[in-house]
Amino acid sequence: MSATMTPASNDRIARRFAALKAEGRGALVTYTTAGDPDAARALEILRGLPAAGADVIEVGMPFSDPMADGPTVQAAAIRALAAGMTLKGTLDTIAAFREGDTDTPVVLMGYYNPIYIYGAEAFARDAAAAGVDGVLIVDLPPEEADEMIGALRAHGLSLIMLTTPTTDETRLDEILRYASGFLYHVSITGITGSASAENEAVDSMIRMIRSRTDLPVVVGFGIKTPEQARAFAGMADGAVVGSAIVSRIAADEDPLGFVKELANAVRGR
């Protein structure tokens, strides 16, 4: 896959980013954990996200050792696992969501261990059947991605790859050999929900990335407020908000009301 390759025109992710570009704005990308706080409530929240203003939805695959995640998302995974959520249950949740929404792109985000146990081919097949559009595997570097990328491509799924503040041009070119859908730029060196990024540093990285690919670039990690979401969605092709939403779920507050605030900010309202 070349550094300038763009997804097929019939792909939900490509259609959504093209539509947003035509609107002249970036995407609001939301993250929640499948099964948090329980399967029924998680599905209810998931179904409400598009109407609240989410343009792209990331769904976390609960895992017992989420090494890139901060305490907020770690606790969400523990709650989900304790409530009985599994990888198969996560796919069932997406399938249930798709019964009422065939347009919103859905990306699964998580770690390779559960997928390895499930089987890469079986996972890609079942994820595609459930209505998943892409997969972001935090601990799968390009050097180890051949089996997974082959399975995903065979079933029309994107492999969303990560870049970080330490990614140089040589490493970026290696990442772009595998990336499709969009790139997820980790704005800080740290875990989710931790310190916020500096705008100038992120802007510089986005410019470097865009000089080498046409793929959309979204920014995540450390985006907690509507103001930050607006700033980074305007700078990149989208902003990801996760821990700040998950913390409201944990507190039994209204996560969808907060998503509406984020969406209004991203839309300049």
JSON list of N, CA, C and O in Angstrom, two decimals, residues 74-125:
[
{"chain": "A", "resi": 74, "resn": "GLN", "atom": "N", "xyz": [-8.67, 1.94, 31.74]},
{"chain": "A", "resi": 74, "resn": "GLN", "atom": "CA", "xyz": [-8.40, 0.66, 32.39]},
{"chain": "A", "resi": 74, "resn": "GLN", "atom": "C", "xyz": [-9.58, 0.22, 33.25]},
{"chain": "A", "resi": 74, "resn": "GLN", "atom": "O", "xyz": [-10.01, -0.94, 33.20]},
{"chain": "A", "resi": 75, "resn": "ALA", "atom": "N", "xyz": [-10.12, 1.15, 34.02]},
{"chain": "A", "resi": 75, "resn": "ALA", "atom": "CA", "xyz": [-11.26, 0.83, 34.88]},
{"chain": "A", "resi": 75, "resn": "ALA", "atom": "C", "xyz": [-12.48, 0.44, 34.05]},
{"chain": "A", "resi": 75, "resn": "ALA", "atom": "O", "xyz": [-13.25, -0.44, 34.46]},
{"chain": "A", "resi": 76, "resn": "ALA", "atom": "N", "xyz": [-12.66, 1.09, 32.90]},
{"chain": "A", "resi": 76, "resn": "ALA", "atom": "CA", "xyz": [-13.78, 0.73, 32.03]},
{"chain": "A", "resi": 76, "resn": "ALA", "atom": "C", "xyz": [-13.65, -0.70, 31.53]},
{"chain": "A", "resi": 76, "resn": "ALA", "atom": "O", "xyz": [-14.64, -1.45, 31.47]},
{"chain": "A", "resi": 77, "resn": "ALA", "atom": "N", "xyz": [-12.43, -1.10, 31.15]},
{"chain": "A", "resi": 77, "resn": "ALA", "atom": "CA", "xyz": [-12.20, -2.47, 30.70]},
{"chain": "A", "resi": 77, "resn": "ALA", "atom": "C", "xyz": [-12.49, -3.46, 31.81]},
{"chain": "A", "resi": 77, "resn": "ALA", "atom": "O", "xyz": [-13.10, -4.52, 31.59]},
{"chain": "A", "resi": 78, "resn": "ILE", "atom": "N", "xyz": [-12.07, -3.14, 33.02]},
{"chain": "A", "resi": 78, "resn": "ILE", "atom": "CA", "xyz": [-12.32, -4.03, 34.16]},
{"chain": "A", "resi": 78, "resn": "ILE", "atom": "C", "xyz": [-13.82, -4.16, 34.42]},
{"chain": "A", "resi": 78, "resn": "ILE", "atom": "O", "xyz": [-14.34, -5.27, 34.66]},
{"chain": "A", "resi": 79, "resn": "ARG", "atom": "N", "xyz": [-14.54, -3.04, 34.37]},
{"chain": "A", "resi": 79, "resn": "ARG", "atom": "CA", "xyz": [-16.00, -3.09, 34.56]},
{"chain": "A", "resi": 79, "resn": "ARG", "atom": "C", "xyz": [-16.65, -3.96, 33.49]},
{"chain": "A", "resi": 79, "resn": "ARG", "atom": "O", "xyz": [-17.53, -4.78, 33.78]},
{"chain": "A", "resi": 80, "resn": "ALA", "atom": "N", "xyz": [-16.23, -3.77, 32.25]},
{"chain": "A", "resi": 80, "resn": "ALA", "atom": "CA", "xyz": [-16.83, -4.52, 31.15]},
{"chain": "A", "resi": 80, "resn": "ALA", "atom": "C", "xyz": [-16.55, -6.01, 31.27]},
{"chain": "A", "resi": 80, "resn": "ALA", "atom": "O", "xyz": [-17.45, -6.85, 31.08]},
{"chain": "A", "resi": 81, "resn": "LEU", "atom": "N", "xyz": [-15.31, -6.35, 31.58]},
{"chain": "A", "resi": 81, "resn": "LEU", "atom": "CA", "xyz": [-14.96, -7.77, 31.73]},
{"chain": "A", "resi": 81, "resn": "LEU", "atom": "C", "xyz": [-15.70, -8.39, 32.91]},
{"chain": "A", "resi": 81, "resn": "LEU", "atom": "O", "xyz": [-16.19, -9.53, 32.82]},
{"chain": "A", "resi": 82, "resn": "ALA", "atom": "N", "xyz": [-15.82, -7.65, 34.00]},
{"chain": "A", "resi": 82, "resn": "ALA", "atom": "CA", "xyz": [-16.54, -8.15, 35.17]},
{"chain": "A", "resi": 82, "resn": "ALA", "atom": "C", "xyz": [-18.01, -8.37, 34.87]},
{"chain": "A", "resi": 82, "resn": "ALA", "atom": "O", "xyz": [-18.65, -9.27, 35.45]},
{"chain": "A", "resi": 83, "resn": "ALA", "atom": "N", "xyz": [-18.55, -7.56, 33.95]},
{"chain": "A", "resi": 83, "resn": "ALA", "atom": "CA", "xyz": [-19.95, -7.70, 33.56]},
{"chain": "A", "resi": 83, "resn": "ALA", "atom": "C", "xyz": [-20.16, -8.77, 32.50]},
{"chain": "A", "resi": 83, "resn": "ALA", "atom": "O", "xyz": [-21.30, -8.99, 32.05]},
{"chain": "A", "resi": 84, "resn": "GLY", "atom": "N", "xyz": [-19.06, -9.43, 32.08]},
{"chain": "A", "resi": 84, "resn": "GLY", "atom": "CA", "xyz": [-19.18, -10.56, 31.16]},
{"chain": "A", "resi": 84, "resn": "GLY", "atom": "C", "xyz": [-18.90, -10.25, 29.70]},
{"chain": "A", "resi": 84, "resn": "GLY", "atom": "O", "xyz": [-19.12, -11.12, 28.84]},
{"chain": "A", "resi": 85, "resn": "MET", "atom": "N", "xyz": [-18.40, -9.05, 29.39]},
{"chain": "A", "resi": 85, "resn": "MET", "atom": "CA", "xyz": [-18.14, -8.73, 27.98]},
{"chain": "A", "resi": 85, "resn": "MET", "atom": "C", "xyz": [-16.94, -9.52, 27.47]},
{"chain": "A", "resi": 85, "resn": "MET", "atom": "O", "xyz": [-15.95, -9.71, 28.16]},
{"chain": "A", "resi": 86, "resn": "THR", "atom": "N", "xyz": [-17.06, -9.99, 26.24]},
{"chain": "A", "resi": 86, "resn": "THR", "atom": "CA", "xyz": [-16.02, -10.75, 25.54]},
{"chain": "A", "resi": 86, "resn": "THR", "atom": "C", "xyz": [-15.80, -10.13, 24.17]},
{"chain": "A", "resi": 86, "resn": "THR", "atom": "O", "xyz": [-16.52, -9.21, 23.77]},
{"chain": "A", "resi": 87, "resn": "LEU", "atom": "N", "xyz": [-14.82, -10.64, 23.44]},
{"chain": "A", "resi": 87, "resn": "LEU", "atom": "CA", "xyz": [-14.61, -10.16, 22.08]},
{"chain": "A", "resi": 87, "resn": "LEU", "atom": "C", "xyz": [-15.81, -10.52, 21.21]},
{"chain": "A", "resi": 87, "resn": "LEU", "atom": "O", "xyz": [-16.27, -9.70, 20.40]},
{"chain": "A", "resi": 88, "resn": "LYS", "atom": "N", "xyz": [-16.33, -11.72, 21.36]},
{"chain": "A", "resi": 88, "resn": "LYS", "atom": "CA", "xyz": [-17.54, -12.10, 20.62]},
{"chain": "A", "resi": 88, "resn": "LYS", "atom": "C", "xyz": [-18.70, -11.19, 21.01]},
{"chain": "A", "resi": 88, "resn": "LYS", "atom": "O", "xyz": [-19.48, -10.73, 20.14]},
{"chain": "A", "resi": 89, "resn": "GLY", "atom": "N", "xyz": [-18.82, -10.87, 22.28]},
{"chain": "A", "resi": 89, "resn": "GLY", "atom": "CA", "xyz": [-19.86, -9.96, 22.71]},
{"chain": "A", "resi": 89, "resn": "GLY", "atom": "C", "xyz": [-19.69, -8.57, 22.15]},
{"chain": "A", "resi": 89, "resn": "GLY", "atom": "O", "xyz": [-20.67, -7.87, 21.84]},
{"chain": "A", "resi": 90, "resn": "THR", "atom": "N", "xyz": [-18.44, -8.13, 21.99]},
{"chain": "A", "resi": 90, "resn": "THR", "atom": "CA", "xyz": [-18.16, -6.84, 21.39]},
{"chain": "A", "resi": 90, "resn": "THR", "atom": "C", "xyz": [-18.67, -6.81, 19.95]},
{"chain": "A", "resi": 90, "resn": "THR", "atom": "O", "xyz": [-19.31, -5.84, 19.51]},
{"chain": "A", "resi": 91, "resn": "LEU", "atom": "N", "xyz": [-18.39, -7.87, 19.20]},
{"chain": "A", "resi": 91, "resn": "LEU", "atom": "CA", "xyz": [-18.87, -7.93, 17.82]},
{"chain": "A", "resi": 91, "resn": "LEU", "atom": "C", "xyz": [-20.39, -7.99, 17.76]},
{"chain": "A", "resi": 91, "resn": "LEU", "atom": "O", "xyz": [-21.01, -7.38, 16.88]},
{"chain": "A", "resi": 92, "resn": "ASP", "atom": "N", "xyz": [-21.00, -8.69, 18.69]},
{"chain": "A", "resi": 92, "resn": "ASP", "atom": "CA", "xyz": [-22.47, -8.73, 18.76]},
{"chain": "A", "resi": 92, "resn": "ASP", "atom": "C", "xyz": [-23.03, -7.34, 19.04]},
{"chain": "A", "resi": 92, "resn": "ASP", "atom": "O", "xyz": [-24.09, -6.97, 18.51]},
{"chain": "A", "resi": 93, "resn": "THR", "atom": "N", "xyz": [-22.33, -6.57, 19.85]},
{"chain": "A", "resi": 93, "resn": "THR", "atom": "CA", "xyz": [-22.75, -5.20, 20.14]},
{"chain": "A", "resi": 93, "resn": "THR", "atom": "C", "xyz": [-22.73, -4.34, 18.89]},
{"chain": "A", "resi": 93, "resn": "THR", "atom": "O", "xyz": [-23.67, -3.57, 18.62]},
{"chain": "A", "resi": 94, "resn": "ILE", "atom": "N", "xyz": [-21.68, -4.47, 18.09]},
{"chain": "A", "resi": 94, "resn": "ILE", "atom": "CA", "xyz": [-21.60, -3.71, 16.83]},
{"chain": "A", "resi": 94, "resn": "ILE", "atom": "C", "xyz": [-22.72, -4.14, 15.88]},
{"chain": "A", "resi": 94, "resn": "ILE", "atom": "O", "xyz": [-23.35, -3.31, 15.22]},
{"chain": "A", "resi": 95, "resn": "ALA", "atom": "N", "xyz": [-22.97, -5.43, 15.80]},
{"chain": "A", "resi": 95, "resn": "ALA", "atom": "CA", "xyz": [-24.05, -5.93, 14.93]},
{"chain": "A", "resi": 95, "resn": "ALA", "atom": "C", "xyz": [-25.39, -5.35, 15.36]},
{"chain": "A", "resi": 95, "resn": "ALA", "atom": "O", "xyz": [-26.22, -4.97, 14.51]},
{"chain": "A", "resi": 96, "resn": "ALA", "atom": "N", "xyz": [-25.63, -5.28, 16.67]},
{"chain": "A", "resi": 96, "resn": "ALA", "atom": "CA", "xyz": [-26.87, -4.70, 17.16]},
{"chain": "A", "resi": 96, "resn": "ALA", "atom": "C", "xyz": [-26.96, -3.21, 16.83]},
{"chain": "A", "resi": 96, "resn": "ALA", "atom": "O", "xyz": [-28.02, -2.70, 16.45]},
{"chain": "A", "resi": 97, "resn": "PHE", "atom": "N", "xyz": [-25.84, -2.50, 16.94]},
{"chain": "A", "resi": 97, "resn": "PHE", "atom": "CA", "xyz": [-25.79, -1.08, 16.57]},
{"chain": "A", "resi": 97, "resn": "PHE", "atom": "C", "xyz": [-26.13, -0.91, 15.09]},
{"chain": "A", "resi": 97, "resn": "PHE", "atom": "O", "xyz": [-26.87, 0.01, 14.71]},
{"chain": "A", "resi": 98, "resn": "ARG", "atom": "N", "xyz": [-25.61, -1.79, 14.25]},
{"chain": "A", "resi": 98, "resn": "ARG", "atom": "CA", "xyz": [-25.80, -1.68, 12.81]},
{"chain": "A", "resi": 98, "resn": "ARG", "atom": "C", "xyz": [-27.27, -1.89, 12.39]},
{"chain": "A", "resi": 98, "resn": "ARG", "atom": "O", "xyz": [-27.66, -1.48, 11.30]},
{"chain": "A", "resi": 99, "resn": "GLU", "atom": "N", "xyz": [-28.06, -2.50, 13.25]},
{"chain": "A", "resi": 99, "resn": "GLU", "atom": "CA", "xyz": [-29.47, -2.68, 12.92]},
{"chain": "A", "resi": 99, "resn": "GLU", "atom": "C", "xyz": [-30.18, -1.34, 12.74]},
{"chain": "A", "resi": 99, "resn": "GLU", "atom": "O", "xyz": [-31.18, -1.25, 12.01]},
{"chain": "A", "resi": 100, "resn": "GLY", "atom": "N", "xyz": [-29.66, -0.29, 13.39]},
{"chain": "A", "resi": 100, "resn": "GLY", "atom": "CA", "xyz": [-30.29, 1.02, 13.28]},
{"chain": "A", "resi": 100, "resn": "GLY", "atom": "C", "xyz": [-29.43, 2.08, 12.65]},
{"chain": "A", "resi": 100, "resn": "GLY", "atom": "O", "xyz": [-29.87, 3.22, 12.50]},
{"chain": "A", "resi": 101, "resn": "ASP", "atom": "N", "xyz": [-28.19, 1.75, 12.28]},
{"chain": "A", "resi": 101, "resn": "ASP", "atom": "CA", "xyz": [-27.27, 2.74, 11.71]},
{"chain": "A", "resi": 101, "resn": "ASP", "atom": "C", "xyz": [-26.34, 2.05, 10.74]},
{"chain": "A", "resi": 101, "resn": "ASP", "atom": "O", "xyz": [-25.49, 1.25, 11.13]},
{"chain": "A", "resi": 102, "resn": "THR", "atom": "N", "xyz": [-26.50, 2.37, 9.47]},
{"chain": "A", "resi": 102, "resn": "THR", "atom": "CA", "xyz": [-25.65, 1.77, 8.44]},
{"chain": "A", "resi": 102, "resn": "THR", "atom": "C", "xyz": [-24.65, 2.76, 7.86]},
{"chain": "A", "resi": 102, "resn": "THR", "atom": "O", "xyz": [-23.95, 2.43, 6.91]},
{"chain": "A", "resi": 103, "resn": "ASP", "atom": "N", "xyz": [-24.58, 3.96, 8.44]},
{"chain": "A", "resi": 103, "resn": "ASP", "atom": "CA", "xyz": [-23.74, 5.01, 7.87]},
{"chain": "A", "resi": 103, "resn": "ASP", "atom": "C", "xyz": [-22.52, 5.38, 8.70]},
{"chain": "A", "resi": 103, "resn": "ASP", "atom": "O", "xyz": [-21.47, 5.72, 8.14]},
{"chain": "A", "resi": 104, "resn": "THR", "atom": "N", "xyz": [-22.63, 5.36, 10.02]},
{"chain": "A", "resi": 104, "resn": "THR", "atom": "CA", "xyz": [-21.56, 5.85, 10.88]},
{"chain": "A", "resi": 104, "resn": "THR", "atom": "C", "xyz": [-20.39, 4.87, 10.89]},
{"chain": "A", "resi": 104, "resn": "THR", "atom": "O", "xyz": [-20.57, 3.69, 11.21]},
{"chain": "A", "resi": 105, "resn": "PRO", "atom": "N", "xyz": [-19.18, 5.32, 10.58]},
{"chain": "A", "resi": 105, "resn": "PRO", "atom": "CA", "xyz": [-18.03, 4.42, 10.64]},
{"chain": "A", "resi": 105, "resn": "PRO", "atom": "C", "xyz": [-17.75, 3.96, 12.07]},
{"chain": "A", "resi": 105, "resn": "PRO", "atom": "O", "xyz": [-17.83, 4.75, 13.01]},
{"chain": "A", "resi": 106, "resn": "VAL", "atom": "N", "xyz": [-17.44, 2.68, 12.22]},
{"chain": "A", "resi": 106, "resn": "VAL", "atom": "CA", "xyz": [-17.12, 2.11, 13.53]},
{"chain": "A", "resi": 106, "resn": "VAL", "atom": "C", "xyz": [-15.74, 1.45, 13.44]},
{"chain": "A", "resi": 106, "resn": "VAL", "atom": "O", "xyz": [-15.49, 0.63, 12.55]},
{"chain": "A", "resi": 107, "resn": "VAL", "atom": "N", "xyz": [-14.88, 1.83, 14.37]},
{"chain": "A", "resi": 107, "resn": "VAL", "atom": "CA", "xyz": [-13.53, 1.28, 14.46]},
{"chain": "A", "resi": 107, "resn": "VAL", "atom": "C", "xyz": [-13.37, 0.59, 15.80]},
{"chain": "A", "resi": 107, "resn": "VAL", "atom": "O", "xyz": [-13.70, 1.17, 16.84]},
{"chain": "A", "resi": 108, "resn": "LEU", "atom": "N", "xyz": [-12.89, -0.63, 15.79]},
{"chain": "A", "resi": 108, "resn": "LEU", "atom": "CA", "xyz": [-12.57, -1.32, 17.03]},
{"chain": "A", "resi": 108, "resn": "LEU", "atom": "C", "xyz": [-11.15, -0.96, 17.44]},
{"chain": "A", "resi": 108, "resn": "LEU", "atom": "O", "xyz": [-10.23, -0.97, 16.60]},
{"chain": "A", "resi": 109, "resn": "MET", "atom": "N", "xyz": [-10.96, -0.68, 18.71]},
{"chain": "A", "resi": 109, "resn": "MET", "atom": "CA", "xyz": [-9.64, -0.30, 19.21]},
{"chain": "A", "resi": 109, "resn": "MET", "atom": "C", "xyz": [-9.27, -1.19, 20.39]},
{"chain": "A", "resi": 109, "resn": "MET", "atom": "O", "xyz": [-10.11, -1.42, 21.27]},
{"chain": "A", "resi": 110, "resn": "GLY", "atom": "N", "xyz": [-8.07, -1.72, 20.38]},
{"chain": "A", "resi": 110, "resn": "GLY", "atom": "CA", "xyz": [-7.67, -2.56, 21.49]},
{"chain": "A", "resi": 110, "resn": "GLY", "atom": "C", "xyz": [-6.31, -3.20, 21.27]},
{"chain": "A", "resi": 110, "resn": "GLY", "atom": "O", "xyz": [-5.44, -2.64, 20.61]},
{"chain": "A", "resi": 111, "resn": "TYR", "atom": "N", "xyz": [-6.16, -4.40, 21.81]},
{"chain": "A", "resi": 111, "resn": "TYR", "atom": "CA", "xyz": [-4.87, -5.08, 21.88]},
{"chain": "A", "resi": 111, "resn": "TYR", "atom": "C", "xyz": [-4.95, -6.43, 21.16]},
{"chain": "A", "resi": 111, "resn": "TYR", "atom": "O", "xyz": [-6.03, -6.99, 20.96]},
{"chain": "A", "resi": 112, "resn": "TYR", "atom": "N", "xyz": [-3.78, -6.92, 20.77]},
{"chain": "A", "resi": 112, "resn": "TYR", "atom": "CA", "xyz": [-3.75, -8.07, 19.87]},
{"chain": "A", "resi": 112, "resn": "TYR", "atom": "C", "xyz": [-4.06, -9.39, 20.56]},
{"chain": "A", "resi": 112, "resn": "TYR", "atom": "O", "xyz": [-4.55, -10.32, 19.92]},
{"chain": "A", "resi": 113, "resn": "ASN", "atom": "N", "xyz": [-3.80, -9.50, 21.86]},
{"chain": "A", "resi": 113, "resn": "ASN", "atom": "CA", "xyz": [-3.97, -10.80, 22.52]},
{"chain": "A", "resi": 113, "resn": "ASN", "atom": "C", "xyz": [-5.36, -11.41, 22.31]},
{"chain": "A", "resi": 113, "resn": "ASN", "atom": "O", "xyz": [-5.45, -12.58, 21.90]},
{"chain": "A", "resi": 114, "resn": "PRO", "atom": "N", "xyz": [-6.46, -10.69, 22.56]},
{"chain": "A", "resi": 114, "resn": "PRO", "atom": "CA", "xyz": [-7.77, -11.30, 22.34]},
{"chain": "A", "resi": 114, "resn": "PRO", "atom": "C", "xyz": [-8.01, -11.71, 20.88]},
{"chain": "A", "resi": 114, "resn": "PRO", "atom": "O", "xyz": [-8.65, -12.72, 20.61]},
{"chain": "A", "resi": 115, "resn": "ILE", "atom": "N", "xyz": [-7.47, -10.90, 19.95]},
{"chain": "A", "resi": 115, "resn": "ILE", "atom": "CA", "xyz": [-7.63, -11.23, 18.53]},
{"chain": "A", "resi": 115, "resn": "ILE", "atom": "C", "xyz": [-6.83, -12.47, 18.19]},
{"chain": "A", "resi": 115, "resn": "ILE", "atom": "O", "xyz": [-7.30, -13.35, 17.45]},
{"chain": "A", "resi": 116, "resn": "TYR", "atom": "N", "xyz": [-5.62, -12.57, 18.73]},
{"chain": "A", "resi": 116, "resn": "TYR", "atom": "CA", "xyz": [-4.78, -13.75, 18.49]},
{"chain": "A", "resi": 116, "resn": "TYR", "atom": "C", "xyz": [-5.47, -15.01, 18.98]},
{"chain": "A", "resi": 116, "resn": "TYR", "atom": "O", "xyz": [-5.46, -16.04, 18.30]},
{"chain": "A", "resi": 117, "resn": "ILE", "atom": "N", "xyz": [-6.08, -14.94, 20.15]},
{"chain": "A", "resi": 117, "resn": "ILE", "atom": "CA", "xyz": [-6.80, -16.10, 20.70]},
{"chain": "A", "resi": 117, "resn": "ILE", "atom": "C", "xyz": [-8.01, -16.44, 19.83]},
{"chain": "A", "resi": 117, "resn": "ILE", "atom": "O", "xyz": [-8.31, -17.61, 19.57]},
{"chain": "A", "resi": 118, "resn": "TYR", "atom": "N", "xyz": [-8.70, -15.41, 19.37]},
{"chain": "A", "resi": 118, "resn": "TYR", "atom": "CA", "xyz": [-9.89, -15.59, 18.52]},
{"chain": "A", "resi": 118, "resn": "TYR", "atom": "C", "xyz": [-9.49, -16.16, 17.16]},
{"chain": "A", "resi": 118, "resn": "TYR", "atom": "O", "xyz": [-10.23, -16.95, 16.56]},
{"chain": "A", "resi": 119, "resn": "GLY", "atom": "N", "xyz": [-8.32, -15.73, 16.67]},
{"chain": "A", "resi": 119, "resn": "GLY", "atom": "CA", "xyz": [-7.84, -16.10, 15.33]},
{"chain": "A", "resi": 119, "resn": "GLY", "atom": "C", "xyz": [-8.00, -14.93, 14.39]},
{"chain": "A", "resi": 119, "resn": "GLY", "atom": "O", "xyz": [-9.11, -14.38, 14.25]},
{"chain": "A", "resi": 120, "resn": "ALA", "atom": "N", "xyz": [-6.92, -14.50, 13.75]},
{"chain": "A", "resi": 120, "resn": "ALA", "atom": "CA", "xyz": [-6.94, -13.30, 12.92]},
{"chain": "A", "resi": 120, "resn": "ALA", "atom": "C", "xyz": [-7.97, -13.40, 11.80]},
{"chain": "A", "resi": 120, "resn": "ALA", "atom": "O", "xyz": [-8.76, -12.47, 11.56]},
{"chain": "A", "resi": 121, "resn": "GLU", "atom": "N", "xyz": [-8.00, -14.53, 11.11]},
{"chain": "A", "resi": 121, "resn": "GLU", "atom": "CA", "xyz": [-8.93, -14.69, 9.99]},
{"chain": "A", "resi": 121, "resn": "GLU", "atom": "C", "xyz": [-10.37, -14.71, 10.48]},
{"chain": "A", "resi": 121, "resn": "GLU", "atom": "O", "xyz": [-11.25, -14.05, 9.91]},
{"chain": "A", "resi": 122, "resn": "ALA", "atom": "N", "xyz": [-10.63, -15.47, 11.54]},
{"chain": "A", "resi": 122, "resn": "ALA", "atom": "CA", "xyz": [-11.99, -15.56, 12.08]},
{"chain": "A", "resi": 122, "resn": "ALA", "atom": "C", "xyz": [-12.45, -14.20, 12.60]},
{"chain": "A", "resi": 122, "resn": "ALA", "atom": "O", "xyz": [-13.60, -13.79, 12.40]},
{"chain": "A", "resi": 123, "resn": "PHE", "atom": "N", "xyz": [-11.54, -13.48, 13.24]},
{"chain": "A", "resi": 123, "resn": "PHE", "atom": "CA", "xyz": [-11.88, -12.16, 13.76]},
{"chain": "A", "resi": 123, "resn": "PHE", "atom": "C", "xyz": [-12.23, -11.21, 12.62]},
{"chain": "A", "resi": 123, "resn": "PHE", "atom": "O", "xyz": [-13.25, -10.49, 12.68]},
{"chain": "A", "resi": 124, "resn": "ALA", "atom": "N", "xyz": [-11.39, -11.16, 11.59]},
{"chain": "A", "resi": 124, "resn": "ALA", "atom": "CA", "xyz": [-11.66, -10.26, 10.46]},
{"chain": "A", "resi": 124, "resn": "ALA", "atom": "C", "xyz": [-12.98, -10.60, 9.79]},
{"chain": "A", "resi": 124, "resn": "ALA", "atom": "O", "xyz": [-13.78, -9.72, 9.46]},
{"chain": "A", "resi": 125, "resn": "ARG", "atom": "N", "xyz": [-13.23, -11.88, 9.61]},
{"chain": "A", "resi": 125, "resn": "ARG", "atom": "CA", "xyz": [-14.49, -12.32, 9.00]},
{"chain": "A", "resi": 125, "resn": "ARG", "atom": "C", "xyz": [-15.69, -11.89, 9.83]},
{"chain": "A", "resi": 125, "resn": "ARG", "atom": "O", "xyz": [-16.65, -11.31, 9.31]}
]
